[in-house]
Amino acid sequence: MRLLIAMMKHETNTFSPVPTPLARFGGGPGPLYGEAAIRAFKSTGSGLGAYLDVAERAGAEVVLPIAASAPPSRPVEDAAYKHIADTICAAVEKGGFDGIMLDLHGAMVTESLDDGEGALLRRIRSIDAKTPIAVSYDMHANLYDDMIVNATVVNGYRTYPHIDTYDTAKLAGEVLLRAMRGEVNPVIAWGNVPMLPHVMRQGTDDHPNQELQARCNAMSREGALAASLFTGFPHADIANAGLSAVVVTDGDRALAESLRDELLDRAWVEREAFVYKIEPLAQSIARAAATPPPAAGEGPVVLLDHYDNCASGGTMDTTVVLAEILKAGLDNVAAFAIYDPEAVHQAIAAGIGAEVTLSIGGKIAMPQIPEASPPLTITGRVKTISHGRFRNKGPMGRGVQMDMGPSVVLDTGKVEIALISRHVEPNDLNCLLSLGIDPMQKRYVMLKSRIHWRAGLGKLAKAVVECAGVGVCTSDYSQLKFAKVRRPIYPLDLPNR
Ligand SMILES: [Zn+2]
């Protein structure tokens, strides 16, 4: 048996100014290919890791032409997309595969395409009309018809934070093998409803997504081979942004359609619970200041700078929340992180222990949102200098190599500020520990994240205070100028009936 396995992942924030060239795909110079990709992902908790394990158990020969994953940012440069899609399609053209397993995101927009994944799948199908294809998608996928009808089996994450990337791909791969052996005959039904669930309300330890995903799980005991509810990615101005559902059954189209309709109906009924209420920043910080210090064994208060999450396309260099923390005089704080390669370079040049005054952040213009974030002048000592590489502790992406680029910690006396030079969201404890910051010794930890921080620090936090700052993953959707998303759509237009 021969299997073609590939990864192409990018969550595109069409409001982001952060460029997406080919070099952004991968842990440094760009994507990984062939044996290097297999070595990097084998035995990790990633989707690719799962496909490789499924293939190994089946005794299959694997061809892995490319593994390309970039942190969220603006639409993918056409040349980068063409390179990734060409590499996958060149392998398909060579032929001789019994099955194809793809680890895709599902919310990839390119400079020329609103549906990057659908275009890839359509192209694969035009080269090879028959070989069965399994696809695993992120819960933030914005589904289009091409993403579904050109696949044999589709499965999506059921957790946010995404701690089931491995399980999602494993199930998709296993159903594909069963289909290849003629044991099942997958049929797929998908659909969407006109709603943009707020990202801050999508966590699967919260109502209503917890219950919705539990229902997807239960459907596998009621005849579904796979059932997925995609909350979608709202910071994408494309027609199909928003919530959708996909159900795969064994030859039973009516069942697939009725389970799909049930998921969509349940989500629509809960639409009001997917709306997020914003608290003014000064009020949030005052509330944090009034929180009693952690007792023995208690973790820090997490201050969530959720408008500037690099894993949603944020520049990770806005300073408004950090400035408010400094202004309020909060003590024993760690802040992760400000993306600023230039400031990192200056701190490294000054050396460990040196006192420096640096202008940090606020360097990337954000023309698509009405607010701006100025740079912040900080005086502190250089506490840590690091190459910025670590492996995820998990549970999210366990074992996957991460790269913050050259990184430093600047200590103002009250606040330890991590400065990094590649975008990494703080969803894993090792991003802090690798820089010599132990969050359990801090009274406050500021994180530029929305939901994924809960994977690493959720259980440790004494409390969380959500801080409305500035950034292109703004939680105030009235700041986003939507032109292409289908209208009317809840909550932008539709009355809550
Ligand atoms: Zn996601």
Short mmCIF file of C-alpha atoms and ligand atoms in Angstrom, two decimals:
data_model
loop_
_atom_site.label_atom_id
_atom_site.label_comp_id
_atom_site.label_asym_id
_atom_site.label_seq_id
_atom_site.Cartn_x
_atom_site.Cartn_y
_atom_site.Cartn_z
CA MET A 1 0.00 0.00 0.00
CA ARG A 2 1.26 3.50 -0.86
CA LEU A 3 -0.04 6.63 0.82
CA LEU A 4 0.48 10.28 -0.05
CA ILE A 5 0.54 12.43 3.10
CA ALA A 6 0.89 16.23 3.10
CA MET A 7 0.27 19.28 5.25
CA MET A 8 -0.77 22.77 4.12
CA LYS A 9 -1.97 24.97 6.97
CA HIS A 10 -2.67 28.63 7.36
CA GLU A 11 -5.47 30.47 9.13
CA THR A 12 -5.81 33.69 7.20
CA ASN A 13 -6.82 36.91 8.92
CA THR A 14 -7.71 39.12 5.97
CA PHE A 15 -7.45 42.19 8.25
CA SER A 16 -3.86 41.40 9.29
CA PRO A 17 -0.87 43.37 7.99
CA VAL A 18 1.57 40.51 8.77
CA PRO A 19 2.97 39.15 5.46
CA THR A 20 2.70 35.46 4.53
CA PRO A 21 5.61 34.53 2.26
CA LEU A 22 6.84 30.96 1.83
CA ALA A 23 9.45 31.51 4.56
CA ARG A 24 6.66 31.79 7.15
CA PHE A 25 5.71 28.14 6.51
CA GLY A 26 7.83 26.00 8.79
CA GLY A 27 10.09 26.46 11.74
CA GLY A 28 12.65 28.71 10.06
CA PRO A 29 13.65 28.74 6.42
CA GLY A 30 10.32 27.47 5.13
CA PRO A 31 8.44 24.19 4.67
CA LEU A 32 9.94 20.76 5.24
CA TYR A 33 10.09 18.10 2.52
CA GLY A 34 10.24 14.33 2.31
CA GLU A 35 12.33 12.55 4.92
CA ALA A 36 13.04 15.78 6.83
CA ALA A 37 9.30 16.34 7.24
CA ILE A 38 8.75 12.75 8.35
CA ARG A 39 11.55 13.03 10.93
CA ALA A 40 10.14 16.32 12.27
CA PHE A 41 6.58 15.07 12.75
CA LYS A 42 6.90 11.35 13.50
CA SER A 43 5.89 10.59 17.10
CA THR A 44 4.46 14.06 17.69
CA GLY A 45 0.90 14.86 18.76
CA SER A 46 0.20 16.59 15.44
CA GLY A 47 -2.14 15.66 12.59
CA LEU A 48 0.83 14.58 10.49
CA GLY A 49 2.11 12.49 13.40
CA ALA A 50 -1.25 10.68 13.43
CA TYR A 51 -1.27 10.03 9.66
CA LEU A 52 2.29 8.67 9.87
CA ASP A 53 1.27 6.32 12.71
CA VAL A 54 -1.86 5.17 10.85
CA ALA A 55 0.27 4.49 7.76
CA GLU A 56 2.88 2.61 9.77
CA ARG A 57 0.28 0.39 11.41
CA ALA A 58 -1.14 -0.39 7.95
CA GLY A 59 2.33 -1.29 6.71
CA ALA A 60 2.07 1.40 4.05
CA GLU A 61 4.85 3.07 2.13
CA VAL A 62 4.61 6.83 2.67
CA VAL A 63 5.40 9.71 0.33
CA LEU A 64 5.37 13.07 2.13
CA PRO A 65 6.13 15.77 -0.46
CA ILE A 66 5.68 18.79 1.82
CA ALA A 67 4.77 19.87 5.35
CA ALA A 68 3.92 23.56 5.32
CA SER A 69 2.34 25.36 8.27
CA ALA A 70 2.48 29.07 9.02
CA PRO A 71 1.15 31.07 11.97
CA PRO A 72 -1.95 33.08 11.05
CA SER A 73 -1.39 36.31 9.10
CA ARG A 74 -2.63 38.15 6.02
CA PRO A 75 -3.58 36.31 2.77
CA VAL A 76 -0.92 33.88 1.62
CA GLU A 77 1.32 35.21 -1.13
CA ASP A 78 0.35 33.67 -4.47
CA ALA A 79 3.89 32.40 -5.07
CA ALA A 80 3.95 30.62 -1.69
CA TYR A 81 0.57 28.99 -2.29
CA LYS A 82 1.58 27.95 -5.81
CA HIS A 83 4.77 26.36 -4.52
CA ILE A 84 2.97 24.33 -1.84
CA ALA A 85 0.08 23.27 -4.11
CA ASP A 86 2.45 22.51 -7.02
CA THR A 87 4.60 20.31 -4.76
CA ILE A 88 1.59 18.29 -3.61
CA CYS A 89 0.11 18.05 -7.11
CA ALA A 90 3.44 16.99 -8.65
CA ALA A 91 3.42 14.02 -6.28
CA VAL A 92 -0.22 13.24 -7.18
CA GLU A 93 0.70 13.35 -10.88
CA LYS A 94 3.38 10.71 -10.40
CA GLY A 95 0.54 8.45 -9.26
CA GLY A 96 0.58 4.99 -7.78
CA PHE A 97 -1.16 5.91 -4.53
CA ASP A 98 -3.88 3.91 -2.81
CA GLY A 99 -4.90 6.82 -0.60
CA ILE A 100 -4.20 10.49 0.12
CA MET A 101 -4.19 11.97 3.64
CA LEU A 102 -4.14 15.74 3.98
CA ASP A 103 -3.66 17.81 7.11
CA LEU A 104 -5.21 21.16 6.16
CA HIS A 105 -6.48 24.14 8.14
CA GLY A 106 -9.60 25.10 6.25
CA ALA A 107 -9.41 28.90 6.56
CA MET A 108 -6.67 29.62 4.04
CA VAL A 109 -7.17 32.70 1.88
CA THR A 110 -4.54 33.60 -0.71
CA GLU A 111 -3.93 36.83 -2.59
CA SER A 112 -6.08 35.41 -5.41
CA LEU A 113 -8.29 32.74 -3.79
CA ASP A 114 -10.87 32.91 -1.01
CA ASP A 115 -10.73 29.13 -0.59
CA GLY A 116 -7.15 27.88 -0.79
CA GLU A 117 -7.95 24.34 0.39
CA GLY A 118 -10.91 23.89 -1.96
CA ALA A 119 -8.78 24.95 -4.92
CA LEU A 120 -6.07 22.45 -3.93
CA LEU A 121 -8.57 19.59 -3.58
CA ARG A 122 -10.27 20.45 -6.88
CA ARG A 123 -6.89 20.44 -8.58
CA ILE A 124 -5.96 17.07 -7.05
CA ARG A 125 -9.28 15.65 -8.22
CA SER A 126 -8.70 16.97 -11.74
CA ILE A 127 -5.39 15.07 -11.85
CA ASP A 128 -6.67 11.95 -10.11
CA ALA A 129 -10.43 11.42 -10.02
CA LYS A 130 -10.40 8.17 -8.05
CA THR A 131 -7.86 7.85 -5.21
CA PRO A 132 -9.69 8.30 -1.90
CA ILE A 133 -8.77 11.42 0.08
CA ALA A 134 -8.96 12.01 3.84
CA VAL A 135 -8.84 15.57 5.13
CA SER A 136 -8.55 16.85 8.67
CA TYR A 137 -9.56 20.46 9.28
CA ASP A 138 -9.17 22.93 12.14
CA MET A 139 -12.30 23.89 14.09
CA HIS A 140 -11.80 27.40 12.63
CA ALA A 141 -12.25 26.23 9.06
CA ASN A 142 -14.60 28.35 6.94
CA LEU A 143 -16.10 25.69 4.69
CA TYR A 144 -16.71 25.85 0.96
CA ASP A 145 -18.25 23.18 -1.24
CA ASP A 146 -14.94 22.32 -2.93
CA MET A 147 -13.39 21.50 0.45
CA ILE A 148 -15.99 18.77 0.97
CA VAL A 149 -17.11 17.36 -2.37
CA ASN A 150 -13.55 16.62 -3.47
CA ALA A 151 -12.80 14.58 -0.33
CA THR A 152 -13.78 11.03 0.64
CA VAL A 153 -13.82 11.66 4.38
CA VAL A 154 -13.57 14.89 6.35
CA ASN A 155 -13.03 15.32 10.08
CA GLY A 156 -12.59 18.42 12.27
CA TYR A 157 -11.15 19.18 15.69
CA ARG A 158 -13.56 18.86 18.60
CA THR A 159 -11.49 20.81 21.10
CA TYR A 160 -10.53 24.46 21.46
CA PRO A 161 -7.75 24.76 22.67
CA HIS A 162 -6.93 22.27 19.93
CA ILE A 163 -5.60 19.32 21.91
CA ASP A 164 -7.09 16.70 19.57
CA THR A 165 -5.23 17.44 16.34
CA TYR A 166 -3.76 13.93 16.52
CA ASP A 167 -7.09 12.22 17.20
CA THR A 168 -8.82 14.17 14.43
CA ALA A 169 -6.36 13.08 11.74
CA LYS A 170 -6.18 9.55 13.18
CA LEU A 171 -9.94 9.10 12.76
CA ALA A 172 -9.91 10.57 9.24
CA GLY A 173 -7.01 8.30 8.28
CA GLU A 174 -8.60 5.19 9.77
CA VAL A 175 -11.94 5.78 8.02
CA LEU A 176 -10.01 6.26 4.78
CA LEU A 177 -8.27 2.90 5.21
CA ARG A 178 -11.61 1.24 5.83
CA ALA A 179 -13.01 2.88 2.70
CA MET A 180 -9.95 1.72 0.71
CA ARG A 181 -10.61 -1.85 1.86
CA GLY A 182 -14.26 -1.54 0.84
CA GLU A 183 -15.50 -1.92 4.43
CA VAL A 184 -17.35 1.40 4.41
CA ASN A 185 -18.79 3.70 1.76
CA PRO A 186 -18.49 7.24 3.13
CA VAL A 187 -21.11 9.80 2.12
CA ILE A 188 -20.82 13.40 3.31
CA ALA A 189 -23.38 16.09 4.09
CA TRP A 190 -22.32 19.60 4.98
CA GLY A 191 -23.96 22.96 5.46
CA ASN A 192 -23.67 26.30 7.22
CA VAL A 193 -25.80 28.85 9.02
CA PRO A 194 -25.38 32.63 8.78
CA MET A 195 -23.58 33.26 12.05
CA LEU A 196 -20.10 34.36 13.14
CA PRO A 197 -19.50 32.89 16.60
CA HIS A 198 -17.16 35.13 18.59
CA VAL A 199 -13.73 33.53 19.02
CA MET A 200 -13.67 34.38 22.75
CA ARG A 201 -16.89 32.40 23.14
CA GLN A 202 -15.76 29.32 21.19
CA GLY A 203 -13.77 27.49 23.91
CA THR A 204 -14.86 23.90 24.39
CA ASP A 205 -14.74 24.15 28.17
CA ASP A 206 -17.48 26.78 27.83
CA HIS A 207 -21.16 26.66 26.98
CA PRO A 208 -22.34 26.32 24.22
CA ASN A 209 -19.47 24.80 22.25
CA GLN A 210 -18.78 22.20 24.93
CA GLU A 211 -22.26 20.74 24.47
CA LEU A 212 -22.17 21.07 20.68
CA GLN A 213 -18.89 19.18 20.42
CA ALA A 214 -20.13 16.56 22.86
CA ARG A 215 -23.07 16.04 20.52
CA CYS A 216 -20.61 15.49 17.62
CA ASN A 217 -18.89 12.84 19.74
CA ALA A 218 -22.17 11.13 20.53
CA MET A 219 -23.11 10.99 16.85
CA SER A 220 -20.30 8.54 16.23
CA ARG A 221 -22.32 6.11 18.37
CA GLU A 222 -25.41 6.82 16.28
CA GLY A 223 -24.08 5.83 12.90
CA ALA A 224 -21.76 8.72 11.93
CA LEU A 225 -18.26 7.79 10.78
CA ALA A 226 -17.29 11.38 11.61
CA ALA A 227 -19.31 14.40 12.75
CA SER A 228 -17.78 17.86 13.00
CA LEU A 229 -19.03 21.30 13.97
CA PHE A 230 -16.78 24.10 12.74
CA THR A 231 -17.15 27.34 14.69
CA GLY A 232 -15.30 29.10 11.84
CA PHE A 233 -12.87 31.97 11.74
CA PRO A 234 -14.60 35.36 11.73
CA HIS A 235 -11.56 37.56 11.00
CA ALA A 236 -11.78 36.58 7.35
CA ASP A 237 -13.74 38.76 4.99
CA ILE A 238 -14.83 35.98 2.66
CA ALA A 239 -18.35 34.87 1.72
CA ASN A 240 -18.37 31.64 3.75
CA ALA A 241 -16.80 32.79 7.01
CA GLY A 242 -18.72 31.39 9.96
CA LEU A 243 -20.24 28.28 11.45
CA SER A 244 -20.69 25.04 9.52
CA ALA A 245 -21.11 21.32 10.07
CA VAL A 246 -20.05 18.14 8.28
CA VAL A 247 -21.32 14.63 8.89
CA VAL A 248 -19.93 11.49 7.23
CA THR A 249 -21.93 8.26 7.36
CA ASP A 250 -21.55 4.80 5.89
CA GLY A 251 -23.68 5.04 2.76
CA ASP A 252 -26.66 6.68 4.52
CA ARG A 253 -27.21 10.10 2.98
CA ALA A 254 -30.47 10.75 4.80
CA LEU A 255 -28.81 10.10 8.17
CA ALA A 256 -25.84 12.34 7.28
CA GLU A 257 -28.22 15.14 6.33
CA SER A 258 -30.40 14.81 9.40
CA LEU A 259 -27.40 14.79 11.79
CA ARG A 260 -25.92 17.79 9.95
CA ASP A 261 -29.22 19.66 10.27
CA GLU A 262 -29.41 18.83 13.95
CA LEU A 263 -25.93 20.30 14.57
CA LEU A 264 -26.70 23.45 12.60
CA ASP A 265 -30.07 23.90 14.33
CA ARG A 266 -28.53 23.47 17.79
CA ALA A 267 -25.80 26.02 17.00
CA TRP A 268 -28.29 28.52 15.62
CA VAL A 269 -30.45 28.24 18.74
CA GLU A 270 -27.36 29.06 20.82
CA ARG A 271 -26.26 32.03 18.69
CA GLU A 272 -26.71 34.57 21.50
CA ALA A 273 -24.37 32.55 23.75
CA PHE A 274 -21.67 32.93 21.08
CA VAL A 275 -21.70 36.74 21.46
CA TYR A 276 -18.90 38.27 23.56
CA LYS A 277 -19.33 41.26 25.88
CA ILE A 278 -16.37 43.62 26.11
CA GLU A 279 -15.15 45.21 29.36
CA PRO A 280 -13.24 48.54 29.14
CA LEU A 281 -9.48 48.07 29.65
CA ALA A 282 -9.06 50.39 32.66
CA GLN A 283 -11.84 48.52 34.45
CA SER A 284 -10.21 45.14 33.73
CA ILE A 285 -6.82 46.24 35.05
CA ALA A 286 -8.41 47.78 38.17
CA ARG A 287 -10.20 44.48 38.76
CA ALA A 288 -6.87 42.64 38.40
CA ALA A 289 -5.17 45.04 40.83
CA ALA A 290 -7.90 44.35 43.41
CA THR A 291 -7.44 40.56 43.19
CA PRO A 292 -5.77 39.20 46.36
CA PRO A 293 -2.22 37.83 45.90
CA PRO A 294 -2.03 34.11 45.16
CA ALA A 295 -2.05 31.89 48.26
CA ALA A 296 0.53 29.10 48.57
CA GLY A 297 0.20 26.73 45.62
CA GLU A 298 -2.01 29.12 43.67
CA GLY A 299 -1.03 30.24 40.20
CA PRO A 300 -1.01 33.71 38.68
CA VAL A 301 -3.84 35.93 37.51
CA VAL A 302 -3.76 35.76 33.72
CA LEU A 303 -4.21 39.10 31.98
CA LEU A 304 -5.39 38.21 28.52
CA ASP A 305 -4.39 40.64 25.75
CA HIS A 306 -6.85 39.00 23.40
CA TYR A 307 -7.03 41.66 20.65
CA ASP A 308 -3.45 40.84 19.61
CA ASN A 309 -3.16 37.08 19.35
CA CYS A 310 -0.54 36.10 16.79
CA ALA A 311 -2.32 32.77 16.36
CA SER A 312 -5.23 34.73 14.92
CA GLY A 313 -3.17 37.05 12.73
CA GLY A 314 -2.20 39.60 15.38
CA THR A 315 1.02 41.58 14.94
CA MET A 316 1.90 40.64 18.54
CA ASP A 317 3.47 44.05 18.89
CA THR A 318 0.67 46.19 20.29
CA THR A 319 1.51 47.72 23.65
CA VAL A 320 -1.76 49.13 24.98
CA VAL A 321 -2.45 46.42 27.58
CA LEU A 322 1.19 46.31 28.71
CA ALA A 323 1.20 50.11 29.04
CA GLU A 324 -1.90 49.96 31.25
CA ILE A 325 -0.26 47.28 33.43
CA LEU A 326 2.82 49.50 33.88
CA LYS A 327 0.67 52.56 34.54
CA ALA A 328 -1.30 50.74 37.23
CA GLY A 329 1.97 49.69 38.90
CA LEU A 330 1.14 45.98 38.97
CA ASP A 331 4.06 44.10 40.52
CA ASN A 332 5.60 40.66 39.89
CA VAL A 333 4.26 40.44 36.33
CA ALA A 334 5.49 38.41 33.35
CA ALA A 335 4.38 39.52 29.89
CA PHE A 336 4.49 37.17 26.89
CA ALA A 337 5.31 38.56 24.48
CA ILE A 338 6.07 41.57 22.33
CA TYR A 339 7.22 40.67 18.80
CA ASP A 340 10.07 43.02 18.04
CA PRO A 341 13.17 41.63 16.29
CA GLU A 342 14.82 45.06 16.33
CA ALA A 343 14.49 45.51 20.11
CA VAL A 344 15.68 41.92 20.62
CA HIS A 345 18.76 42.70 18.55
CA GLN A 346 19.48 45.82 20.63
CA ALA A 347 19.09 43.93 23.92
CA ILE A 348 21.38 41.13 22.74
CA ALA A 349 23.97 43.70 21.68
CA ALA A 350 23.83 45.25 25.17
CA GLY A 351 24.32 41.81 26.77
CA ILE A 352 23.10 39.95 29.85
CA GLY A 353 22.68 42.16 32.91
CA ALA A 354 22.95 45.41 30.96
CA GLU A 355 20.46 48.18 31.65
CA VAL A 356 18.85 49.32 28.43
CA THR A 357 16.19 51.78 27.36
CA LEU A 358 14.35 50.45 24.34
CA SER A 359 11.41 51.41 22.20
CA ILE A 360 9.39 48.20 22.03
CA GLY A 361 6.45 47.20 19.83
CA GLY A 362 4.09 49.44 17.90
CA LYS A 363 6.20 49.12 14.77
CA ILE A 364 3.73 47.36 12.47
CA ALA A 365 1.00 49.55 10.97
CA MET A 366 -2.53 48.11 11.06
CA PRO A 367 -4.36 49.98 8.27
CA GLN A 368 -7.45 47.75 8.38
CA ILE A 369 -8.51 48.69 11.91
CA PRO A 370 -9.39 52.14 13.21
CA GLU A 371 -7.02 52.08 16.23
CA ALA A 372 -3.23 52.22 16.40
CA SER A 373 -0.75 51.15 19.06
CA PRO A 374 2.27 53.36 19.76
CA PRO A 375 5.69 51.95 20.66
CA LEU A 376 6.46 51.85 24.38
CA THR A 377 9.71 53.11 25.89
CA ILE A 378 10.97 50.65 28.50
CA THR A 379 14.00 50.76 30.77
CA GLY A 380 15.11 47.48 32.28
CA ARG A 381 17.84 44.90 32.65
CA VAL A 382 18.44 42.16 30.10
CA LYS A 383 17.64 39.09 32.17
CA THR A 384 17.64 36.33 29.54
CA ILE A 385 19.03 35.87 26.04
CA SER A 386 17.84 32.78 24.16
CA HIS A 387 17.82 31.23 20.68
CA GLY A 388 14.06 30.92 21.28
CA ARG A 389 13.61 27.27 20.35
CA PHE A 390 11.72 24.75 22.44
CA ARG A 391 9.60 21.64 22.02
CA ASN A 392 5.99 21.78 23.13
CA LYS A 393 5.33 20.08 26.45
CA GLY A 394 1.71 19.57 25.36
CA PRO A 395 -1.11 18.82 25.53
CA MET A 396 -1.28 21.00 22.40
CA GLY A 397 1.10 19.93 19.62
CA ARG A 398 3.09 17.74 22.02
CA GLY A 399 6.69 17.35 20.93
CA VAL A 400 6.43 19.78 18.00
CA GLN A 401 9.48 22.04 17.61
CA MET A 402 8.66 25.73 18.13
CA ASP A 403 10.81 28.70 17.21
CA MET A 404 10.41 32.17 18.74
CA GLY A 405 13.58 33.31 16.99
CA PRO A 406 16.22 35.16 19.02
CA SER A 407 14.45 36.17 22.23
CA VAL A 408 15.19 38.14 25.39
CA VAL A 409 13.55 38.94 28.70
CA LEU A 410 13.68 42.54 29.82
CA ASP A 411 13.16 43.04 33.58
CA THR A 412 11.82 46.44 34.64
CA GLY A 413 11.87 45.46 38.32
CA LYS A 414 8.12 44.95 38.38
CA VAL A 415 7.48 43.42 34.98
CA GLU A 416 9.46 40.81 33.05
CA ILE A 417 8.75 41.39 29.37
CA ALA A 418 9.54 38.66 26.83
CA LEU A 419 10.61 40.05 23.46
CA ILE A 420 10.60 37.57 20.58
CA SER A 421 11.39 37.69 16.88
CA ARG A 422 9.10 35.02 15.46
CA HIS A 423 5.38 34.75 16.14
CA VAL A 424 4.51 32.08 18.74
CA GLU A 425 1.28 32.08 20.75
CA PRO A 426 1.73 31.24 24.45
CA ASN A 427 -0.23 27.98 24.43
CA ASP A 428 2.53 25.89 25.97
CA LEU A 429 4.29 26.28 29.33
CA ASN A 430 7.66 25.84 27.65
CA CYS A 431 7.44 29.20 25.90
CA LEU A 432 7.80 30.76 29.37
CA LEU A 433 9.99 28.14 31.04
CA SER A 434 12.47 28.16 28.15
CA LEU A 435 13.02 31.87 28.83
CA GLY A 436 13.53 31.34 32.55
CA ILE A 437 10.07 32.55 33.55
CA ASP A 438 8.21 30.31 36.00
CA PRO A 439 4.57 31.43 35.86
CA MET A 440 3.86 29.83 39.25
CA GLN A 441 6.22 32.39 40.84
CA LYS A 442 4.35 35.32 39.27
CA ARG A 443 1.37 37.23 40.61
CA TYR A 444 0.28 38.18 37.09
CA VAL A 445 1.03 36.78 33.66
CA MET A 446 0.04 38.83 30.62
CA LEU A 447 -0.55 36.62 27.59
CA LYS A 448 -1.26 37.58 23.99
CA SER A 449 -3.78 34.82 23.38
CA ARG A 450 -7.50 34.18 23.32
CA ILE A 451 -8.37 30.54 24.08
CA HIS A 452 -5.27 28.44 23.35
CA TRP A 453 -3.40 29.68 26.46
CA ARG A 454 -5.77 27.44 28.42
CA ALA A 455 -3.98 24.36 26.99
CA GLY A 456 -0.76 25.17 28.85
CA LEU A 457 -1.75 27.49 31.68
CA GLY A 458 -5.50 27.08 32.07
CA LYS A 459 -5.28 24.70 35.02
CA LEU A 460 -2.61 26.80 36.78
CA ALA A 461 -4.29 30.20 36.60
CA LYS A 462 -5.86 31.55 39.78
CA ALA A 463 -8.11 33.77 37.70
CA VAL A 464 -8.32 35.30 34.24
CA VAL A 465 -8.99 38.93 33.41
CA GLU A 466 -9.74 39.55 29.73
CA CYS A 467 -8.18 42.83 28.63
CA ALA A 468 -9.48 44.72 25.61
CA GLY A 469 -6.41 46.19 23.94
CA VAL A 470 -5.71 46.98 20.32
CA GLY A 471 -5.05 44.58 17.46
CA VAL A 472 -6.24 43.02 14.25
CA CYS A 473 -7.94 40.14 16.03
CA THR A 474 -10.03 42.72 17.78
CA SER A 475 -12.90 41.35 19.82
CA ASP A 476 -14.97 44.36 18.74
CA TYR A 477 -16.26 43.15 15.38
CA SER A 478 -17.69 46.61 14.63
CA GLN A 479 -14.04 47.61 13.97
CA LEU A 480 -13.84 45.16 11.06
CA LYS A 481 -14.94 46.42 7.66
CA PHE A 482 -16.62 43.38 6.14
CA ALA A 483 -17.28 43.67 2.40
CA LYS A 484 -17.45 40.07 1.16
CA VAL A 485 -18.95 37.97 3.96
CA ARG A 486 -22.46 36.80 3.04
CA ARG A 487 -25.13 39.09 4.45
CA PRO A 488 -27.22 39.14 6.46
CA ILE A 489 -25.22 37.31 9.11
CA TYR A 490 -25.64 37.11 12.89
CA PRO A 491 -24.68 39.08 14.94
CA LEU A 492 -23.65 41.74 12.41
CA ASP A 493 -27.12 42.12 10.86
CA LEU A 494 -29.70 39.68 12.01
CA PRO A 495 -32.00 40.52 14.89
CA ASN A 496 -31.82 37.97 17.68
CA ARG A 497 -35.13 36.31 16.99
ZN ZN B 1 -8.08 26.87 15.19
#
